[in-house]
């Protein structure tokens, strides 16, 4: 199951809302964005896409706004299966990327990007494998075939 985090399509909706604001002078881009954004978690991706399609057909829609509206409509249609937030929430699947970003910060940034630390990309990649093994509790199994004296064993034992 692929999920696009909620922030990603919201960025695209903001671009559409700015173009949308050029089409409907009684509404600010912020109001347009809020209206579109509220519909997204309800599973209204198809409805939003259709609304953008209607705007493209209006004669009052400025020519400068049409490429943005077309692109956002196409992106929503292309990724519709990854934007089923209502279904994802029903399944208990998080729709934001906060947990993943937090895990990356804890796993990588905290260990490899401290004050005064430097490393090359190849060195970082080698150490990352060791860091992941340590976190998963599999560090000792990496060296199972290497005879070690008791004083060299990991403190995890």
Short mmCIF file of C-alpha atoms in Angstrom, two decimals:
data_model
loop_
_atom_site.label_atom_id
_atom_site.label_comp_id
_atom_site.label_asym_id
_atom_site.label_seq_id
_atom_site.Cartn_x
_atom_site.Cartn_y
_atom_site.Cartn_z
CA UNK A 1 0.00 0.00 0.00
CA UNK A 2 1.56 3.29 -1.07
CA UNK A 3 0.62 6.48 0.71
CA UNK A 4 1.54 10.02 -0.22
CA UNK A 5 1.83 11.97 3.00
CA UNK A 6 -0.92 14.54 3.49
CA UNK A 7 1.48 17.48 3.22
CA UNK A 8 2.53 16.61 -0.36
CA UNK A 9 -0.86 17.02 -2.10
CA UNK A 10 -1.63 20.01 0.13
CA UNK A 11 1.34 21.80 -1.47
CA UNK A 12 -0.13 21.10 -4.90
CA UNK A 13 -3.57 22.22 -3.74
CA UNK A 14 -2.03 25.52 -2.61
CA UNK A 15 -0.72 26.07 -6.13
CA UNK A 16 -4.17 25.27 -7.51
CA UNK A 17 -5.79 27.57 -4.93
CA UNK A 18 -3.59 30.46 -6.03
CA UNK A 19 -4.68 29.85 -9.63
CA UNK A 20 -8.23 29.25 -8.39
CA UNK A 21 -8.13 32.66 -6.66
CA UNK A 22 -7.55 34.28 -10.04
CA UNK A 23 -10.74 32.61 -11.28
CA UNK A 24 -13.09 33.35 -8.37
CA UNK A 25 -12.47 36.91 -7.13
CA UNK A 26 -14.92 36.52 -4.20
CA UNK A 27 -12.62 33.98 -2.54
CA UNK A 28 -9.01 34.37 -1.39
CA UNK A 29 -6.46 31.68 -2.25
CA UNK A 30 -6.36 30.76 1.46
CA UNK A 31 -10.14 30.19 1.47
CA UNK A 32 -9.89 28.11 -1.70
CA UNK A 33 -7.06 26.04 -0.23
CA UNK A 34 -8.96 25.44 2.99
CA UNK A 35 -12.04 24.30 1.07
CA UNK A 36 -10.01 21.90 -1.08
CA UNK A 37 -7.82 20.72 1.81
CA UNK A 38 -10.83 19.84 3.98
CA UNK A 39 -12.20 17.63 1.24
CA UNK A 40 -8.95 15.68 0.81
CA UNK A 41 -9.11 13.56 4.01
CA UNK A 42 -12.75 12.75 3.26
CA UNK A 43 -11.71 10.85 0.15
CA UNK A 44 -12.85 13.51 -2.31
CA UNK A 45 -9.83 13.34 -4.62
CA UNK A 46 -12.04 12.59 -7.61
CA UNK A 47 -14.37 15.47 -6.67
CA UNK A 48 -11.46 17.90 -6.35
CA UNK A 49 -10.09 16.73 -9.70
CA UNK A 50 -13.50 17.25 -11.32
CA UNK A 51 -13.77 20.72 -9.81
CA UNK A 52 -10.39 21.65 -11.26
CA UNK A 53 -11.59 20.28 -14.60
CA UNK A 54 -14.66 22.54 -14.47
CA UNK A 55 -12.46 25.54 -13.74
CA UNK A 56 -10.39 24.70 -16.80
CA UNK A 57 -13.54 24.92 -18.95
CA UNK A 58 -14.68 28.32 -17.64
CA UNK A 59 -14.06 31.17 -20.04
CA UNK A 60 -13.32 33.39 -17.06
CA UNK A 61 -10.36 31.22 -16.05
CA UNK A 62 -7.22 33.17 -16.96
CA UNK A 63 -4.94 31.46 -19.48
CA UNK A 64 -2.03 31.87 -17.05
CA UNK A 65 -3.86 29.78 -14.42
CA UNK A 66 -4.71 26.86 -16.70
CA UNK A 67 -1.30 25.11 -16.81
CA UNK A 68 -1.18 24.99 -12.99
CA UNK A 69 -4.75 23.72 -12.74
CA UNK A 70 -4.06 21.06 -15.40
CA UNK A 71 -0.88 19.90 -13.67
CA UNK A 72 -2.51 19.63 -10.25
CA UNK A 73 -5.52 17.83 -11.75
CA UNK A 74 -3.20 15.38 -13.53
CA UNK A 75 -1.12 14.79 -10.38
CA UNK A 76 -4.25 14.09 -8.30
CA UNK A 77 -5.53 11.66 -10.93
CA UNK A 78 -2.16 9.93 -11.27
CA UNK A 79 -1.76 9.43 -7.51
CA UNK A 80 -5.43 8.90 -6.61
CA UNK A 81 -4.77 5.42 -5.18
CA UNK A 82 -2.10 6.91 -2.88
CA UNK A 83 -4.46 9.63 -1.62
CA UNK A 84 -7.26 7.50 -0.15
CA UNK A 85 -6.91 9.13 3.27
CA UNK A 86 -10.37 8.17 4.49
CA UNK A 87 -9.60 4.49 3.87
CA UNK A 88 -6.10 4.79 5.36
CA UNK A 89 -7.46 6.42 8.52
CA UNK A 90 -10.10 3.69 8.79
CA UNK A 91 -7.27 1.11 8.65
CA UNK A 92 -5.34 3.04 11.31
CA UNK A 93 -2.51 3.88 8.93
CA UNK A 94 -0.86 7.28 9.54
CA UNK A 95 -1.27 9.73 6.65
CA UNK A 96 1.59 12.02 7.62
CA UNK A 97 5.31 11.47 7.43
CA UNK A 98 6.07 12.66 10.96
CA UNK A 99 6.80 9.22 12.42
CA UNK A 100 9.16 8.32 9.56
CA UNK A 101 10.97 11.65 9.78
CA UNK A 102 11.28 11.27 13.54
CA UNK A 103 12.73 7.77 13.15
CA UNK A 104 15.24 9.03 10.58
CA UNK A 105 16.26 11.84 12.90
CA UNK A 106 16.76 9.41 15.76
CA UNK A 107 18.49 6.72 13.70
CA UNK A 108 20.73 8.89 11.56
CA UNK A 109 20.95 12.54 12.53
CA UNK A 110 21.40 11.96 16.24
CA UNK A 111 24.28 9.55 15.68
CA UNK A 112 26.04 10.79 12.55
CA UNK A 113 25.54 14.54 12.47
CA UNK A 114 26.70 15.65 15.89
CA UNK A 115 28.85 18.68 16.55
CA UNK A 116 32.31 18.27 15.05
CA UNK A 117 31.49 15.01 13.26
CA UNK A 118 32.57 14.52 9.68
CA UNK A 119 32.37 11.55 7.35
CA UNK A 120 32.47 10.69 3.69
CA UNK A 121 29.47 9.19 1.93
CA UNK A 122 31.09 5.72 1.61
CA UNK A 123 32.09 5.81 5.28
CA UNK A 124 28.61 6.91 6.28
CA UNK A 125 27.04 4.07 4.27
CA UNK A 126 29.25 1.47 5.99
CA UNK A 127 28.52 2.86 9.44
CA UNK A 128 24.79 3.06 8.71
CA UNK A 129 24.63 -0.73 8.30
CA UNK A 130 26.29 -1.11 11.70
CA UNK A 131 23.95 1.45 13.29
CA UNK A 132 20.84 -0.32 11.95
CA UNK A 133 22.17 -3.70 13.16
CA UNK A 134 22.79 -2.20 16.61
CA UNK A 135 19.29 -0.71 16.82
CA UNK A 136 17.68 -3.98 15.70
CA UNK A 137 19.70 -5.97 18.23
CA UNK A 138 21.51 -7.89 15.50
CA UNK A 139 24.94 -6.37 15.89
CA UNK A 140 26.55 -9.51 17.32
CA UNK A 141 25.19 -11.69 14.51
CA UNK A 142 27.20 -9.62 12.01
CA UNK A 143 30.35 -11.05 13.54
CA UNK A 144 29.13 -14.56 14.39
CA UNK A 145 31.75 -16.14 12.10
CA UNK A 146 34.63 -14.17 13.62
CA UNK A 147 36.27 -15.81 16.63
CA UNK A 148 36.50 -13.19 19.36
CA UNK A 149 38.05 -13.35 22.77
CA UNK A 150 35.58 -12.87 25.64
CA UNK A 151 36.87 -9.35 26.32
CA UNK A 152 35.96 -8.26 22.77
CA UNK A 153 32.29 -9.26 22.88
CA UNK A 154 29.62 -6.62 22.62
CA UNK A 155 28.34 -5.20 25.92
CA UNK A 156 24.84 -6.21 24.75
CA UNK A 157 25.42 -9.85 25.77
#
